[in-house]
Tab-separated table of C-alpha atoms in Angstrom:
chain	number	residue	atom	x	y	z
A	22	MET	CA	-37.302	-43.266	-19.136
A	23	ALA	CA	-38.220	-46.503	-20.800
A	24	ASP	CA	-39.039	-49.487	-18.628
A	25	ARG	CA	-36.051	-51.650	-18.084
A	26	LEU	CA	-35.971	-55.322	-17.464
A	27	PRO	CA	-34.624	-56.319	-14.037
A	28	HIS	CA	-30.993	-57.308	-13.892
A	29	ARG	CA	-30.446	-61.037	-13.977
A	30	VAL	CA	-27.383	-63.136	-13.390
A	31	SER	CA	-27.359	-66.527	-15.023
A	32	ARG	CA	-24.807	-69.115	-13.974
A	33	ALA	CA	-24.047	-72.403	-15.619
A	34	LEU	CA	-21.555	-74.912	-14.382
A	35	ALA	CA	-19.651	-76.673	-17.164
A	36	THR	CA	-16.988	-79.182	-16.354
A	37	SER	CA	-14.550	-80.312	-19.015
A	38	SER	CA	-10.931	-81.338	-19.367
A	39	ILE	CA	-8.576	-78.952	-21.033
A	40	GLU	CA	-5.613	-80.444	-22.784
A	41	ARG	CA	-2.437	-78.446	-22.248
A	42	ILE	CA	0.348	-78.836	-24.820
A	43	ASP	CA	3.915	-78.054	-23.775
A	44	VAL	CA	6.424	-78.140	-26.606
A	45	ILE	CA	9.954	-78.267	-25.193
A	46	THR	CA	12.617	-76.799	-27.513
A	47	SER	CA	16.339	-76.339	-27.236
A	48	LEU	CA	15.925	-72.808	-28.496
A	49	SER	CA	16.769	-69.993	-26.075
A	50	PHE	CA	13.844	-67.904	-24.889
A	51	THR	CA	14.826	-65.093	-27.200
A	52	GLU	CA	15.266	-67.463	-30.134
A	53	LEU	CA	11.881	-69.029	-29.416
A	54	ILE	CA	10.199	-65.622	-29.383
A	55	ASP	CA	11.813	-64.650	-32.727
A	56	ALA	CA	10.941	-68.026	-34.312
A	57	PHE	CA	7.339	-67.957	-32.972
A	58	GLU	CA	6.672	-64.401	-34.085
A	59	SER	CA	8.114	-65.071	-37.588
A	60	SER	CA	5.857	-68.107	-38.010
A	61	LEU	CA	2.602	-66.191	-37.448
A	62	GLY	CA	1.090	-63.086	-39.013
A	63	ARG	CA	0.154	-59.927	-37.101
A	64	TRP	CA	-3.202	-58.343	-36.625
A	65	GLU	CA	-3.078	-54.692	-37.628
A	66	PRO	CA	-5.743	-52.881	-35.624
A	67	HIS	CA	-5.777	-49.893	-37.972
A	68	VAL	CA	-6.648	-52.183	-40.853
A	69	GLY	CA	-9.512	-53.730	-38.892
A	70	ASP	CA	-10.723	-50.250	-37.925
A	71	ALA	CA	-10.659	-49.129	-41.588
A	72	LEU	CA	-12.623	-52.184	-42.705
A	73	VAL	CA	-15.384	-51.375	-40.241
A	74	ARG	CA	-15.244	-47.614	-40.839
A	75	ASP	CA	-15.489	-48.064	-44.621
A	76	GLN	CA	-18.154	-50.803	-44.305
A	77	VAL	CA	-16.355	-52.944	-46.868
A	78	SER	CA	-17.985	-56.086	-48.239
A	79	TRP	CA	-17.334	-59.355	-46.447
A	80	GLN	CA	-15.354	-60.541	-49.469
A	81	GLU	CA	-13.095	-57.470	-49.252
A	82	ALA	CA	-12.705	-57.974	-45.522
A	83	LYS	CA	-11.705	-61.609	-46.013
A	84	ILE	CA	-8.978	-60.591	-48.460
A	85	SER	CA	-7.565	-57.910	-46.153
A	86	ILE	CA	-7.729	-60.089	-43.016
A	87	GLY	CA	-6.298	-63.091	-44.887
A	88	ALA	CA	-3.308	-61.023	-45.922
A	89	MET	CA	-2.435	-60.428	-42.275
A	90	ALA	CA	-2.342	-64.175	-41.434
A	91	GLY	CA	0.775	-66.277	-41.337
A	92	PRO	CA	1.298	-69.367	-43.467
A	93	ARG	CA	-0.952	-71.492	-41.230
A	94	GLY	CA	-3.694	-68.853	-41.133
A	95	LEU	CA	-2.925	-67.611	-37.646
A	96	MET	CA	-1.911	-64.196	-36.390
A	97	ILE	CA	-0.787	-62.508	-33.198
A	98	PHE	CA	-3.330	-60.051	-31.760
A	99	SER	CA	-1.431	-59.052	-28.682
A	100	LYS	CA	1.761	-59.723	-26.746
A	101	ILE	CA	2.133	-59.334	-23.033
A	102	ASN	CA	5.582	-59.651	-21.453
A	103	GLN	CA	4.475	-60.688	-17.959
A	104	GLY	CA	7.955	-61.933	-17.049
A	105	GLU	CA	9.378	-58.420	-17.102
A	106	ILE	CA	6.979	-57.289	-14.379
A	107	ALA	CA	7.270	-60.498	-12.430
A	108	SER	CA	11.056	-60.144	-12.451
A	109	LEU	CA	10.745	-56.937	-10.455
A	110	ALA	CA	9.906	-59.090	-7.436
A	111	GLY	CA	13.482	-60.287	-7.374
A	112	THR	CA	13.512	-63.545	-9.325
A	113	PRO	CA	14.099	-63.216	-13.046
A	114	ARG	CA	11.218	-64.772	-15.038
A	115	SER	CA	10.936	-65.296	-18.767
A	116	SER	CA	7.300	-65.458	-19.777
A	117	VAL	CA	5.441	-63.866	-22.654
A	118	ILE	CA	1.710	-64.386	-23.345
A	119	TYR	CA	0.239	-63.999	-26.869
A	120	LEU	CA	-3.338	-63.835	-28.020
A	121	VAL	CA	-3.427	-65.860	-31.230
A	122	GLY	CA	-6.190	-66.522	-33.735
A	123	ASN	CA	-7.798	-65.359	-36.908
A	124	PRO	CA	-10.861	-63.095	-37.203
A	125	LEU	CA	-12.147	-65.182	-40.125
A	126	ILE	CA	-12.097	-68.375	-38.082
A	127	ALA	CA	-13.485	-66.471	-35.049
A	128	THR	CA	-16.369	-65.237	-37.154
A	129	THR	CA	-17.309	-68.797	-38.022
A	130	ILE	CA	-16.994	-69.787	-34.367
A	131	LEU	CA	-19.235	-66.895	-33.251
A	132	GLN	CA	-21.824	-67.819	-35.879
A	133	VAL	CA	-21.959	-71.287	-34.324
A	134	ASP	CA	-22.099	-70.134	-30.715
A	135	ILE	CA	-21.620	-66.605	-29.508
A	136	ARG	CA	-20.498	-67.870	-26.055
A	137	ALA	CA	-17.231	-69.022	-27.704
A	138	GLY	CA	-16.236	-65.387	-28.030
A	139	MET	CA	-14.637	-65.638	-24.572
A	140	LEU	CA	-12.415	-68.455	-25.854
A	141	VAL	CA	-10.992	-66.917	-29.001
A	142	PRO	CA	-8.482	-65.550	-29.721
A	143	PHE	CA	-6.670	-68.044	-27.537
A	144	ARG	CA	-3.590	-67.765	-25.325
A	145	VAL	CA	-0.135	-69.090	-26.052
A	146	GLU	CA	2.704	-68.767	-23.526
A	147	LEU	CA	6.368	-68.838	-24.314
A	148	TYR	CA	8.554	-69.338	-21.298
A	149	GLU	CA	11.928	-70.589	-20.232
A	150	ASP	CA	12.584	-73.169	-17.516
A	151	GLY	CA	16.339	-73.077	-17.466
A	152	GLN	CA	16.644	-75.872	-20.006
A	153	GLY	CA	15.350	-73.968	-23.036
A	154	GLY	CA	12.331	-72.202	-24.448
A	155	ILE	CA	8.887	-73.830	-24.093
A	156	LEU	CA	5.774	-73.191	-26.186
A	157	SER	CA	2.652	-73.848	-24.124
A	158	TYR	CA	-1.035	-73.641	-25.052
A	159	ASP	CA	-4.366	-75.252	-24.449
A	160	ALA	CA	-5.565	-77.411	-27.313
A	161	PRO	CA	-8.313	-75.360	-29.025
A	162	SER	CA	-10.437	-78.519	-29.507
A	163	SER	CA	-10.504	-79.042	-25.758
A	164	PHE	CA	-11.589	-75.531	-24.782
A	165	LEU	CA	-13.979	-75.125	-27.663
A	166	GLY	CA	-15.307	-78.613	-26.931
A	167	SER	CA	-16.289	-77.389	-23.503
A	168	LEU	CA	-19.381	-75.849	-25.097
A	169	ASP	CA	-20.678	-79.286	-26.210
A	170	ASN	CA	-21.128	-78.352	-29.841
A	171	PRO	CA	-19.674	-80.797	-32.395
A	172	ALA	CA	-19.197	-78.002	-34.923
A	173	LEU	CA	-17.024	-76.073	-32.475
A	174	THR	CA	-15.034	-79.151	-31.636
A	175	GLU	CA	-14.297	-79.668	-35.356
A	176	ILE	CA	-13.135	-76.077	-35.726
A	177	GLY	CA	-11.034	-76.588	-32.616
A	178	LYS	CA	-9.428	-79.664	-34.178
A	179	ALA	CA	-8.486	-77.594	-37.249
A	180	LEU	CA	-6.911	-75.036	-34.912
A	181	ASP	CA	-5.104	-77.901	-33.121
A	182	GLU	CA	-3.569	-78.833	-36.475
A	183	LYS	CA	-2.523	-75.250	-37.164
A	184	MET	CA	-0.792	-75.017	-33.784
A	185	SER	CA	0.805	-78.442	-34.242
A	186	GLY	CA	2.236	-77.116	-37.490
A	187	VAL	CA	3.664	-74.063	-35.715
A	188	ALA	CA	5.165	-76.305	-32.990
A	189	ALA	CA	6.666	-78.626	-35.637
A	190	GLU	CA	8.250	-75.638	-37.361
A	191	LEU	CA	9.735	-74.381	-34.119
A	192	THR	CA	11.207	-77.783	-33.167
A	193	SER	CA	12.678	-78.354	-36.645
A	194	ARG	CA	14.670	-75.099	-36.610
A	195	PRO	CA	18.422	-75.330	-36.079
A	196	GLY	CA	19.164	-75.235	-32.399
A	197	SER	CA	15.913	-76.845	-31.409
């Protein structure tokens, strides 16, 4: 057996402020889900698997991945309806978490700093508070900025703009 390096644990303490954005709409929870999902694209895992399996060129990958993105270049990777399970405890809860991003943007982020891989795709929560549906997310510039790299902060600001556009679309819909 080859010599192995001893196991090491490295810890670094980073303190930063994360800006949370809550967009209050007058849409019902169900209407908000429909509107949100229709404003973003969808990641198709089988397409990603085929790109890797077939070892396509980066240019071909960019075209295929770009076709999955919504009008603002974002897509939904995953949807978790945590409210359904939480409601089993006796109090109805309306809460859905999405993983949102774009592999093309994530590739750029990872080329700048591989540690940012734990930050993208990012989470978006849709929930209802009795008054209407709410879109909630942490500003990408704030969590990417936690790594103290100006290039990541700039990418985060571009993602902030994309999410602001999604929020504006949701609040301009009839009923919101």
